[in-house]
mmCIF file of C-alpha atoms and ligand atoms in Angstrom:
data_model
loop_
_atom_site.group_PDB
_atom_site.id
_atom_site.type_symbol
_atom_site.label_atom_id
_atom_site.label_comp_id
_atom_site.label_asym_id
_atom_site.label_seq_id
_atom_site.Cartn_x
_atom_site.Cartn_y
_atom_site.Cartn_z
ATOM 1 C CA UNK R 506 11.984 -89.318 14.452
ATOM 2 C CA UNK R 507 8.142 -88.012 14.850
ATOM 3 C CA UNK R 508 7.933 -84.951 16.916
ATOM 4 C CA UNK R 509 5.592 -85.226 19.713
ATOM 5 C CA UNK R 510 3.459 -82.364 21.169
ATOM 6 C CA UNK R 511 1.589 -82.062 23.925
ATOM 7 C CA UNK R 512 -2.575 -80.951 24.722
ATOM 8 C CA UNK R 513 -3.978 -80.216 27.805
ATOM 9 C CA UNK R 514 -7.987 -81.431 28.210
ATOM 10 C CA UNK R 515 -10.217 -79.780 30.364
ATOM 11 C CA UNK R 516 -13.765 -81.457 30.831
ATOM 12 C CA UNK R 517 -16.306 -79.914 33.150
ATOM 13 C CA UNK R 518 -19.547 -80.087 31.581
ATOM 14 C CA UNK R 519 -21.197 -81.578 34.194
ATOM 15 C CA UNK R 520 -20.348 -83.463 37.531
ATOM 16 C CA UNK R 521 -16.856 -84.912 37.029
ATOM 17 C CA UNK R 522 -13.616 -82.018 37.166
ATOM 18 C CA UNK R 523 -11.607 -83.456 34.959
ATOM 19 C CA UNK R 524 -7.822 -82.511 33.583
ATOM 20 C CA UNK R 525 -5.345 -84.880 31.146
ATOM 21 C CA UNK R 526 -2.534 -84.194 29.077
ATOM 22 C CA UNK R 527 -2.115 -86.200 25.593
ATOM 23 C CA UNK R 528 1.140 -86.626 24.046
ATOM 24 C CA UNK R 529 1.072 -87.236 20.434
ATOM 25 C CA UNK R 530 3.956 -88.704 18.816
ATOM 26 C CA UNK R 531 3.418 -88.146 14.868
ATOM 27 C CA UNK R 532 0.125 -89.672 14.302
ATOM 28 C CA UNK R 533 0.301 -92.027 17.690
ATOM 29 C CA UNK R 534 -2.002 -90.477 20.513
ATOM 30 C CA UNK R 535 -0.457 -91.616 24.565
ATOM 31 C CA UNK R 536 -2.120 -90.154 27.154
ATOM 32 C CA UNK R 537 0.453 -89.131 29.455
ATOM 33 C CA UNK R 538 -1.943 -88.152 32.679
ATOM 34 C CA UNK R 539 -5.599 -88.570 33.842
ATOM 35 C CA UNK R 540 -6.982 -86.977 36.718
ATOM 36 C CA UNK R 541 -11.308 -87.507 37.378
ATOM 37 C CA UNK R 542 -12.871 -86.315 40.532
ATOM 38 C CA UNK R 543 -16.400 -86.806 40.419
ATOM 39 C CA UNK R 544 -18.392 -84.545 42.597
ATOM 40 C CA UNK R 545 -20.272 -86.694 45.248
ATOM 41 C CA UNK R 546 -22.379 -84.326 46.880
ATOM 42 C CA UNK R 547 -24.822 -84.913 43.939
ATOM 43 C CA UNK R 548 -25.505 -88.423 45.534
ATOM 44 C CA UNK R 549 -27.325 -86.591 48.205
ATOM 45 C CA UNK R 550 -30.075 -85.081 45.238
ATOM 46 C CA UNK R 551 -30.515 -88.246 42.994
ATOM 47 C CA UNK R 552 -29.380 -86.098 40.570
ATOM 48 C CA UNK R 553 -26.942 -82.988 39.478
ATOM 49 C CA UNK R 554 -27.575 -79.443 41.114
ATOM 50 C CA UNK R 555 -26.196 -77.446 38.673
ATOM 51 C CA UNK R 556 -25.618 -74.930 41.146
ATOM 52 C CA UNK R 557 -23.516 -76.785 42.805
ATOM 53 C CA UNK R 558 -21.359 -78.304 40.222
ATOM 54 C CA UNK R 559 -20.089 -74.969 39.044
ATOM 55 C CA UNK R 560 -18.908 -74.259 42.575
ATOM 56 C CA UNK R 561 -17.704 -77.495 42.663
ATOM 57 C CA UNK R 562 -15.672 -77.248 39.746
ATOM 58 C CA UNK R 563 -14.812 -73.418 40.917
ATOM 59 C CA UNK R 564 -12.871 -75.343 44.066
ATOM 60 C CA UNK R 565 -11.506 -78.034 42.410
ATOM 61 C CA UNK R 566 -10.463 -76.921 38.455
ATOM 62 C CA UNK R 567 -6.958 -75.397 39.381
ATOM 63 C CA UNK R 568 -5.506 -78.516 41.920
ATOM 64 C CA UNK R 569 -7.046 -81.165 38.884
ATOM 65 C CA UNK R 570 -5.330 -79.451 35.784
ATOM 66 C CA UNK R 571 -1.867 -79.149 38.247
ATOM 67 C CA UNK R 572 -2.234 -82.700 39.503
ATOM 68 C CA UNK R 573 -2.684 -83.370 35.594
ATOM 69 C CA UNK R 574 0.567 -81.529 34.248
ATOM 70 C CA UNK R 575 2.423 -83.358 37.297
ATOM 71 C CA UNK R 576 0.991 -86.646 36.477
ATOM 72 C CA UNK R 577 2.371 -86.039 33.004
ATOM 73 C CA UNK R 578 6.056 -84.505 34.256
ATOM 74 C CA UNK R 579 5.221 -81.304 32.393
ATOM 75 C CA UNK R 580 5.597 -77.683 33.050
ATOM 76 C CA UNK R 581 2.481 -75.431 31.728
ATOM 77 C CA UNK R 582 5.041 -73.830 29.039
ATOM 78 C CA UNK R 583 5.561 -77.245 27.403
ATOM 79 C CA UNK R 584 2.192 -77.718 26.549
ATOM 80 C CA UNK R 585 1.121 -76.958 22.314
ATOM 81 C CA UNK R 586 -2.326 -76.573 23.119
ATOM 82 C CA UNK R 587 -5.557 -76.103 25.279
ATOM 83 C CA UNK R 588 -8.656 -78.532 24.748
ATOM 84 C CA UNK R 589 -11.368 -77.811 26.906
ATOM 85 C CA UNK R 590 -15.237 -78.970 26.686
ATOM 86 C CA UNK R 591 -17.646 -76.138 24.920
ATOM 87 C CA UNK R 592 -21.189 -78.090 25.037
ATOM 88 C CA UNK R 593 -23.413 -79.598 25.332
ATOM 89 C CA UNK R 594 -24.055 -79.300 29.550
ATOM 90 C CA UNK R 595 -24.530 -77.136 32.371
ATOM 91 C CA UNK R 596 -23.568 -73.690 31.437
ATOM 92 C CA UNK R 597 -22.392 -72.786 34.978
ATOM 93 C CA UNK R 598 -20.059 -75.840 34.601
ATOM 94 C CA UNK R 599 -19.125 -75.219 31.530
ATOM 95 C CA UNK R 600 -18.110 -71.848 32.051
ATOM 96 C CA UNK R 601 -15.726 -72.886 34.712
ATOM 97 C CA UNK R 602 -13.819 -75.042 32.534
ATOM 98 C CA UNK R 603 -13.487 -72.842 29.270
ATOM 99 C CA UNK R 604 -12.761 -69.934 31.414
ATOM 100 C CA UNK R 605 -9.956 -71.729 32.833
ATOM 101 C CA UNK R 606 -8.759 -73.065 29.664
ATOM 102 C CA UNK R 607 -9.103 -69.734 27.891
ATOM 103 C CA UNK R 608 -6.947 -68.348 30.347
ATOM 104 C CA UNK R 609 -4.437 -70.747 30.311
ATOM 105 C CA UNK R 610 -4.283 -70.073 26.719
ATOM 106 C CA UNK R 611 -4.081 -66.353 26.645
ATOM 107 C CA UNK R 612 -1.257 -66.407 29.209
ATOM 108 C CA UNK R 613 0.587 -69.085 27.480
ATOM 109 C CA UNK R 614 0.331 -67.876 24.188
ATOM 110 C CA UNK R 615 -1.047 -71.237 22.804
ATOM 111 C CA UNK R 616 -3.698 -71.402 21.001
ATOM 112 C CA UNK R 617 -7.591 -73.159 22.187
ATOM 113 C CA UNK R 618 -9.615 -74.956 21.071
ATOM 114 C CA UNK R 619 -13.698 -75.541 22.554
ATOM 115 C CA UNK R 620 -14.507 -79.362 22.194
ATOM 116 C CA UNK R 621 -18.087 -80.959 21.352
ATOM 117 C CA UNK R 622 -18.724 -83.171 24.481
ATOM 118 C CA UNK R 623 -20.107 -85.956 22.317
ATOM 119 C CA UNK R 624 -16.963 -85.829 20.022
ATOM 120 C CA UNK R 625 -15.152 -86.252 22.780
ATOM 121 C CA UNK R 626 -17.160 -89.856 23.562
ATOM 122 C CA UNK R 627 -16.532 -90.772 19.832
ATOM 123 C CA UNK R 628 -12.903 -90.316 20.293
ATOM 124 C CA UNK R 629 -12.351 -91.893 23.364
ATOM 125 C CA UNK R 630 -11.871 -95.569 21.768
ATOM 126 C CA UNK R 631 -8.857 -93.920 19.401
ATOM 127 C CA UNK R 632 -6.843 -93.399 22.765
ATOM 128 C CA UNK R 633 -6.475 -97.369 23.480
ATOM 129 C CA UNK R 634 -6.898 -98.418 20.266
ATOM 130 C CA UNK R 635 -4.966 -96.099 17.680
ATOM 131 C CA UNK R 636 -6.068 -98.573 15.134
ATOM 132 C CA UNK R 637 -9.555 -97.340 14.619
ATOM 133 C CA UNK R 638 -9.955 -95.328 11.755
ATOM 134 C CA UNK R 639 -13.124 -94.544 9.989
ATOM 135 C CA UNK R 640 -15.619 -95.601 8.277
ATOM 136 C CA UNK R 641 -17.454 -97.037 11.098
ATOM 137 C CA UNK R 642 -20.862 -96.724 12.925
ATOM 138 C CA UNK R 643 -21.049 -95.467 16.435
ATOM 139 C CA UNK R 644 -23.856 -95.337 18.841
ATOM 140 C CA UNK R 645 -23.217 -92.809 21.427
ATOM 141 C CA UNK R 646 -25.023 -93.860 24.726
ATOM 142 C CA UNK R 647 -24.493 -91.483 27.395
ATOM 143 C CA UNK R 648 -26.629 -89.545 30.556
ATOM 144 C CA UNK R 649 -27.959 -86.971 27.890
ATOM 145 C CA UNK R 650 -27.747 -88.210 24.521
ATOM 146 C CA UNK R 651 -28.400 -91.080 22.248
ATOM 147 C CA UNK R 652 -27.323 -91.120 18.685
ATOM 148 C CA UNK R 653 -26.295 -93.312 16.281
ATOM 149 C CA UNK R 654 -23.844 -91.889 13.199
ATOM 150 C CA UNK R 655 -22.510 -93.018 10.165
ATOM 151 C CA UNK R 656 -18.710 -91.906 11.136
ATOM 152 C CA UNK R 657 -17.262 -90.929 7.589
ATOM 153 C CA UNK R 658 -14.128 -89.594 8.572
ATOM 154 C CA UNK R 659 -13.488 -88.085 11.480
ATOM 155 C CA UNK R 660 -14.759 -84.761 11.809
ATOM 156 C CA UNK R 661 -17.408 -85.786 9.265
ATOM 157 C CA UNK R 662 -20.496 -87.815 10.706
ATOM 158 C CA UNK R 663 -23.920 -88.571 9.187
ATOM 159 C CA UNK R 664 -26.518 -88.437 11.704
ATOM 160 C CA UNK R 665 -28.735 -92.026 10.717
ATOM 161 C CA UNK R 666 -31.202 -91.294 14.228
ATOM 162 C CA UNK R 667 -31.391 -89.955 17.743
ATOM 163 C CA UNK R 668 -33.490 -90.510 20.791
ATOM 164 C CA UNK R 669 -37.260 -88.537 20.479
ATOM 165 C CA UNK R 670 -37.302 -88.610 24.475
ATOM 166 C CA UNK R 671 -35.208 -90.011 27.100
ATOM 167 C CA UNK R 672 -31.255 -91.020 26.751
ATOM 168 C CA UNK R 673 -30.423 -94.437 27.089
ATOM 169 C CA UNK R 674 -28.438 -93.176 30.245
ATOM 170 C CA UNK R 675 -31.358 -91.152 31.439
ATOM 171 C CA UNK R 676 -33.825 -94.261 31.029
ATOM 172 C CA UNK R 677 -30.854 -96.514 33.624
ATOM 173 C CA UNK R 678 -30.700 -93.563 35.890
ATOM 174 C CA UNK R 679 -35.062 -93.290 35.611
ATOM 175 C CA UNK R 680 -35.486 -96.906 36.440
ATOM 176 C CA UNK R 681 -32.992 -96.910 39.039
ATOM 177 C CA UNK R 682 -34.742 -94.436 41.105
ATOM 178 C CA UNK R 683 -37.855 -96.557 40.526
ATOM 179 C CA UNK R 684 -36.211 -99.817 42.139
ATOM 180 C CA UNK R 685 -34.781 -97.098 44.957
ATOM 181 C CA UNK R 686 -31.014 -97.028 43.632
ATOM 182 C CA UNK R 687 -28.955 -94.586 44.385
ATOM 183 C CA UNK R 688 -28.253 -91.737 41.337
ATOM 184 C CA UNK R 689 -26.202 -92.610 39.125
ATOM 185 C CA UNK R 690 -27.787 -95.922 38.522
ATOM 186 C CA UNK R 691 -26.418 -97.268 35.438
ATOM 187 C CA UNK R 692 -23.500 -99.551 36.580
ATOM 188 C CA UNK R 693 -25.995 -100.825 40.037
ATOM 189 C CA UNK R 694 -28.584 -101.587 37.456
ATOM 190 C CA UNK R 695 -25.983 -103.676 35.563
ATOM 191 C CA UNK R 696 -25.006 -105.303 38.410
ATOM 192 C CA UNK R 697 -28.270 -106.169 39.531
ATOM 193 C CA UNK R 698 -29.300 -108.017 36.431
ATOM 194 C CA UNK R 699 -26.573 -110.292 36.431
ATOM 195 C CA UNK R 700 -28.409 -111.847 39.629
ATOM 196 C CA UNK R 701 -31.755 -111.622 37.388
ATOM 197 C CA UNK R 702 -33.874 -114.181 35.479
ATOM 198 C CA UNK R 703 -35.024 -112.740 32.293
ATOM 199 C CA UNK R 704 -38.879 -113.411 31.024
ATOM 200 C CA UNK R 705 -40.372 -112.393 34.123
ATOM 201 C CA UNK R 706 -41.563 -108.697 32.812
ATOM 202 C CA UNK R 707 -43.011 -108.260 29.456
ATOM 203 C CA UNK R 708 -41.643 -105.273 28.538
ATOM 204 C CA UNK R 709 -41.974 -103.124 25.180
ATOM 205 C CA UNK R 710 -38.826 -102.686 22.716
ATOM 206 C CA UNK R 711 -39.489 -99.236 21.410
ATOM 207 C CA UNK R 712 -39.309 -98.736 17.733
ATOM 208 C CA UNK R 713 -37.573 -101.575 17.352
ATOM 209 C CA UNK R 714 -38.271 -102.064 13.667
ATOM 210 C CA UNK R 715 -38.586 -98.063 13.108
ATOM 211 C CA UNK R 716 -36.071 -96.915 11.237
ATOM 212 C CA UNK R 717 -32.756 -96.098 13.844
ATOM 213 C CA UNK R 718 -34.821 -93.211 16.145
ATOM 214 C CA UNK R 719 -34.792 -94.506 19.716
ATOM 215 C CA UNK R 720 -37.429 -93.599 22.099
ATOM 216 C CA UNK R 721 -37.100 -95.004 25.703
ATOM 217 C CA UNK R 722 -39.941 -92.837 27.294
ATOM 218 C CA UNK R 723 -42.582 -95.532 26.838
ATOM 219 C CA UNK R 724 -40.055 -98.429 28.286
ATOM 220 C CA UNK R 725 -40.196 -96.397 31.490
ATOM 221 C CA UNK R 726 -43.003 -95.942 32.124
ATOM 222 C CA UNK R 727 -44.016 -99.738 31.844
ATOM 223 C CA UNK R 728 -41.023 -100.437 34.304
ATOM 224 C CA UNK R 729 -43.046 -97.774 36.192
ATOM 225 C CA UNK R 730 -46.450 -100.398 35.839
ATOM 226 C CA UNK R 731 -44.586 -103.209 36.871
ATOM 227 C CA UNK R 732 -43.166 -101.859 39.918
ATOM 228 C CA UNK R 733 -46.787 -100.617 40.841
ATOM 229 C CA UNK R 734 -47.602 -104.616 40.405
ATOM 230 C CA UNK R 735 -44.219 -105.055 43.423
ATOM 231 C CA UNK R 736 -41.676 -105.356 40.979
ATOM 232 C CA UNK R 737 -39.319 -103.207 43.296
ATOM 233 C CA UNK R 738 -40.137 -105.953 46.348
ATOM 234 C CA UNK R 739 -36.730 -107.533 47.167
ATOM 235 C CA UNK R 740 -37.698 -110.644 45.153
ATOM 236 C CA UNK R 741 -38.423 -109.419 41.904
ATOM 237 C CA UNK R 742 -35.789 -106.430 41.775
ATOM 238 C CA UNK R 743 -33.287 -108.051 40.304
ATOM 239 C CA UNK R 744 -35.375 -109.373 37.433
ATOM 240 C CA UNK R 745 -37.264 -106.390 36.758
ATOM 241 C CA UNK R 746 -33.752 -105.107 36.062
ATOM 242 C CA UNK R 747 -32.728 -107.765 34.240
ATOM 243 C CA UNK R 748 -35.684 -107.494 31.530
ATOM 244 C CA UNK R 749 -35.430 -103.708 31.808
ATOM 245 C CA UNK R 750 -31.366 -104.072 30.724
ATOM 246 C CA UNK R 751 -32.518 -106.678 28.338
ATOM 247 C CA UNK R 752 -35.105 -104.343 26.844
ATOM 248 C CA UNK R 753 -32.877 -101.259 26.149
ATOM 249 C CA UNK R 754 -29.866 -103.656 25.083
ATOM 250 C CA UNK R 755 -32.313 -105.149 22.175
ATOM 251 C CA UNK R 756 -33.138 -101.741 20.922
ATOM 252 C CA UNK R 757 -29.358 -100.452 20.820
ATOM 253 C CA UNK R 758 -28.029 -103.567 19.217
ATOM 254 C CA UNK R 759 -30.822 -103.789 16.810
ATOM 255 C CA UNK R 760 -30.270 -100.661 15.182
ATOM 256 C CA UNK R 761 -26.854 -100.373 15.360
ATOM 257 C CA UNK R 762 -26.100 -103.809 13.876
ATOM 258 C CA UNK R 763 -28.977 -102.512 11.161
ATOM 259 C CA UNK R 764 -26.748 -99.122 10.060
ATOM 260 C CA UNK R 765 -23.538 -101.871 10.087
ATOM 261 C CA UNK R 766 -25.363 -104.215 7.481
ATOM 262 C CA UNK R 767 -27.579 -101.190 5.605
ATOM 263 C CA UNK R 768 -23.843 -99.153 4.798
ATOM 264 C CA UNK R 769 -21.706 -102.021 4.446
ATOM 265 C CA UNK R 770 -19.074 -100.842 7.526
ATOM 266 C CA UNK R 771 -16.851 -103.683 9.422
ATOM 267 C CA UNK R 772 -16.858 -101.515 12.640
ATOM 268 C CA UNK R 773 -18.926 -100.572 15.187
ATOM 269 C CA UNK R 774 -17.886 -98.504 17.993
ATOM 270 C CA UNK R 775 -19.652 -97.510 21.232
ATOM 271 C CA UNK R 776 -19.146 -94.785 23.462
ATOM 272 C CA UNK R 777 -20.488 -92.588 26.158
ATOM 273 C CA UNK R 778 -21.466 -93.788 29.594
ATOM 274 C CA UNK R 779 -23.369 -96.707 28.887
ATOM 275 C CA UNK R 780 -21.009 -98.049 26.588
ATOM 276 C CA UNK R 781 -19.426 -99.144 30.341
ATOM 277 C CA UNK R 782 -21.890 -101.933 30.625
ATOM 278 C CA UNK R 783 -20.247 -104.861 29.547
ATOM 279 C CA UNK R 784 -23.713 -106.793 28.838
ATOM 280 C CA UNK R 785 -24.585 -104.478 25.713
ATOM 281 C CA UNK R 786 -20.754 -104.703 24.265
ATOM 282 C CA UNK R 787 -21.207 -108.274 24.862
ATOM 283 C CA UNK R 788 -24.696 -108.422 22.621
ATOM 284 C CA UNK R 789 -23.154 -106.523 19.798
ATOM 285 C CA UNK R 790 -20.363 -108.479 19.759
ATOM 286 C CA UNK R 791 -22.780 -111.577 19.496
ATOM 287 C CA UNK R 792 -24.940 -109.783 16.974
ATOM 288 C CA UNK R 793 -21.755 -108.689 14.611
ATOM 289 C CA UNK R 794 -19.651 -111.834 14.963
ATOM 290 C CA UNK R 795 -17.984 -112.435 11.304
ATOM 291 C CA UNK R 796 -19.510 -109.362 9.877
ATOM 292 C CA UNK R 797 -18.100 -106.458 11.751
ATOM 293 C CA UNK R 798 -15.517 -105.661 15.190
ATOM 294 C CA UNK R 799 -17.014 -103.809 17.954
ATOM 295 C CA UNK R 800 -14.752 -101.460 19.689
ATOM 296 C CA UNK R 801 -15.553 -100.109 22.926
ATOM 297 C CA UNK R 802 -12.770 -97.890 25.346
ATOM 298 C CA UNK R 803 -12.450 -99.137 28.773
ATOM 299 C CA UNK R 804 -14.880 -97.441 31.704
ATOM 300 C CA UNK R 805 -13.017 -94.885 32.618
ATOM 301 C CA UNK R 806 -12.513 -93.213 29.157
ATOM 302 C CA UNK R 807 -16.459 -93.829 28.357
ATOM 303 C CA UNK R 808 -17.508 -91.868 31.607
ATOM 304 C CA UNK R 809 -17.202 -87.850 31.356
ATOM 305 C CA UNK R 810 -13.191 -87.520 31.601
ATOM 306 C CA UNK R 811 -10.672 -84.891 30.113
ATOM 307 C CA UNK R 812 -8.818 -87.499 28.014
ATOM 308 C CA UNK R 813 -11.489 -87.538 25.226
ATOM 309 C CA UNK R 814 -11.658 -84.069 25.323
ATOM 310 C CA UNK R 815 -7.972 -83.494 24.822
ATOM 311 C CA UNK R 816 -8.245 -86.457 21.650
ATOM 312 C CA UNK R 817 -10.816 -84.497 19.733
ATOM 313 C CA UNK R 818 -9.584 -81.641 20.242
ATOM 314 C CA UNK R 819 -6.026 -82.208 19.968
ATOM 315 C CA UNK R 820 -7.304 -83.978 16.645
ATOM 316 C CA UNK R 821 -8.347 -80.560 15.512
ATOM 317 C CA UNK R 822 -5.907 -78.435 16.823
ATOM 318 C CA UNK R 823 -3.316 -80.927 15.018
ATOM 319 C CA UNK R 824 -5.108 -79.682 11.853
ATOM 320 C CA UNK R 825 -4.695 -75.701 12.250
ATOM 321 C CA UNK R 826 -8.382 -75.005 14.031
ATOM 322 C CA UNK R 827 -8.350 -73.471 17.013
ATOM 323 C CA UNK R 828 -11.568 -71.292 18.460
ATOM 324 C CA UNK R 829 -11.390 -67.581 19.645
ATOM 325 C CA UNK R 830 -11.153 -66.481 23.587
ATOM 326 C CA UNK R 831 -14.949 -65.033 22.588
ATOM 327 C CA UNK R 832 -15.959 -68.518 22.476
ATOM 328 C CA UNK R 833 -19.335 -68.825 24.569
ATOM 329 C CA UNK R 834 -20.609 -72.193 26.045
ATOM 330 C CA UNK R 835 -23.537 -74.034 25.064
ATOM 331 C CA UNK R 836 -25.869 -76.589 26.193
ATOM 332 C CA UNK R 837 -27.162 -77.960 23.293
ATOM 333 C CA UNK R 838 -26.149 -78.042 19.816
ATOM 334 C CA UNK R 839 -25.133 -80.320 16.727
ATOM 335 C CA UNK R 840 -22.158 -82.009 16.666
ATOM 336 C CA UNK R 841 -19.476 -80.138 14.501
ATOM 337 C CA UNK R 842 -19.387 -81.372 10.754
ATOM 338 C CA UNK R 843 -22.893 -83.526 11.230
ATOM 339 C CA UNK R 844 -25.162 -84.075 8.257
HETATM 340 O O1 KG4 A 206 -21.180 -90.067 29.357
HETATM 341 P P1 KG4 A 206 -21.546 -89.966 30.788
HETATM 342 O O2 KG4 A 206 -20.490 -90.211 31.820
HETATM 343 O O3 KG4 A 206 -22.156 -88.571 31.095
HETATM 344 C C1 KG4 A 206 -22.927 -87.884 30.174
HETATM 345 O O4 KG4 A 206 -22.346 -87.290 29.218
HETATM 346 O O5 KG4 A 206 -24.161 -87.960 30.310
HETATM 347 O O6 KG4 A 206 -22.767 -90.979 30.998
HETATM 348 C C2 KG4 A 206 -23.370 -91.140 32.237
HETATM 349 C C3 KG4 A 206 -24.483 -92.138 32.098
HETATM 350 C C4 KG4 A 206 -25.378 -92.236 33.327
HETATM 351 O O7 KG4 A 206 -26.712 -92.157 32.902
HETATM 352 C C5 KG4 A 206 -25.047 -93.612 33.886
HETATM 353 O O8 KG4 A 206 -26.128 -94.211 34.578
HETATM 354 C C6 KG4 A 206 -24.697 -94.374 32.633
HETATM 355 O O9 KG4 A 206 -23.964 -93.456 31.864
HETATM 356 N N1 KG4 A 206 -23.904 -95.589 32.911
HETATM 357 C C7 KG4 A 206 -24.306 -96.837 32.651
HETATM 358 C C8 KG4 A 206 -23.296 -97.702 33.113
HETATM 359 N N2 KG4 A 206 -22.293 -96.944 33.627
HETATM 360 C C9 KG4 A 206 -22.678 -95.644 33.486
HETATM 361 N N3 KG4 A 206 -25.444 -97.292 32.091
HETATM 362 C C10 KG4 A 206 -25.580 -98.626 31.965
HETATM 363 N N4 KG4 A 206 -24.666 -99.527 32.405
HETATM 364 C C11 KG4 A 206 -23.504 -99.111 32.977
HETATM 365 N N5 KG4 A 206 -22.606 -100.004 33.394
HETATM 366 ZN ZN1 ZN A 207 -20.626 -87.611 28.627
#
């Protein structure tokens, strides 16, 4: 019979204080608990108060990471190991987190591990579909980053390109302030252009052709022109948003179903926030149809949770890493083993 073991995750590098515990039988990954609180009082700022969040998460980190071990039927002493988020994000937030963690581990006697927040996002597909091995191409579309890798083996990515300004995430959140949408505006904006006719705004597709950099700066600021021209009024919103979506959906899907044809890999998956709006899975599923699957985890694995946190790094603490309690946090930073 495959032993199982069991890793805490501990994700609080930005606004959501999040715990989850991840059984692993053999090779098999179950996630035995999941516990997200996102901190509202951002919605107040249109954006996160960094400030804040580390309070936030001061109040909230011990009740989440019991709710999770309960949620799993676990005592603290069962657990093999302690995953928690290193970077990138806030450093207050961060701190809260790996402090946490770091304790749990010293007191515990098991070891710790610090987690890339973006390796988290790549792994969060694994957890529903244990399937997914590498090769494969990812684009990771979240609030801060945008990057598209050649996934080798896991733990072993080739960076192909990465946004020169603003994230794809960043861009939604951008243009949602501009039609007056509350922060964050990704999944409104989503919403709103299913009630949109496309065509109405020309808008640019950065670098489309350009190798696989992204740059969504520019595609801002002419949502930016065209709400100066009323594209905000009531009538128009929900086209604006629809071209806008449109716009940023062409660019991903380009280059992403580029890198699939270019290295010859039959999967593609997405993760991060974005990869929550159904629209883009949709268009690279279109795109890729006979050549390559698209994988994508559900919504609440591709927002900021603990469960990808305790996959990556329960991946790696599986194989004998683990960091030391000196470990600092850090806000920005290559993802391990990235070429
Ligand atoms: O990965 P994530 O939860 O946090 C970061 O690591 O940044 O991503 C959050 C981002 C936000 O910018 C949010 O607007 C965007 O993901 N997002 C979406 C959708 N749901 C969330 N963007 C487009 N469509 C969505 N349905
Ligand atoms: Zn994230």
């Amino acid at each position: 019979m495959a032993t199982s073991s069991h890793f805490l995750g501990i994700e609080t590098s930005c606004d959501e204080t999040s715990a989850a515990v991840l059984r692993m039988e053999g090779d098999r990954p179950r996630l035995a608990s999941l516990v997200i609180l996102s901190q509202d009082i951002h919605r107040v700022f249109g954006g996160v108060v960094p400030e804040l969040a580390s309070r936030e998460h001061l109040r909230t980190i011990g009740p989440v990471v019991d709710q999770a071990l309960a949620d799993a039927g676990l005592e603290l002493s069962q657990l093999d190991g302690i995953a928690v988020t290193a970077g990138p994000g806030l450093i207050g937030a961060l701190l809260v987190g790996l402090m946490y963690g770091k304790g749990l581990s010293y007191a515990l006697g098991k070891p710790f591990i610090g987690v890339h927040h973006l390796e988290g996002h790549l792994f969060a597909p694994w957890l529903e579909d244990p399937s997914l091995e590498p090769p494969f191409i990812a684009l990771l579309v979240s609030g801060g980053h945008t990057l598209l890798l050649d996934v080798e083996a896991w733990g072993r990515y080739h960076l192909l390109g990465e946004t020169l300004d603003d994230a794809a995430g960043e861009a939604f959140d951008k243009v949602g302030t501009l039609l007056g949408l509350p922060y964050p505006a990704g999944a409104l904006i989503e919403r709103l252009a299913t009630q949109g006719r496309p065509g109405r705004f020309a808008l640019p597709r950065p670098m489309l052709r350009d190798g696989y950099a992204f740059s969504f700066s520019g595609l801002k600021t002419a949502v930016l022109r065209a709400v100066r021209s009323g594209g905000a009024e009531e009538a128009h919103r929900a086209d604006l948003a629809r071209d806008f979506q449109d716009a940023v959906i062409e660019v991903l899907v380009e280059k992403t179903a580029r890198a699939v044809s270019e290295l010859g890999r039959e999967t593609a998956v997405i993760g991060g926030g974005v990869a929550c709006n159904r629209a883009l899975a949709d268009a690279l599923r279109a795109r890729l149809l006979g050549a390559a699957r698209v994988v994508v985890a559900s919504p609440r694995l591709n927002t900021d949770n603990a469960a990808m946190i305790a996959a990556a790094g329960g991946w790696r603490l599986a194989r004998g890493e683990q960091s030391g309690l000196d470990l600092e946090p850090f806000d920005s930073g290559p993802l391990p083993g990235i070429s």
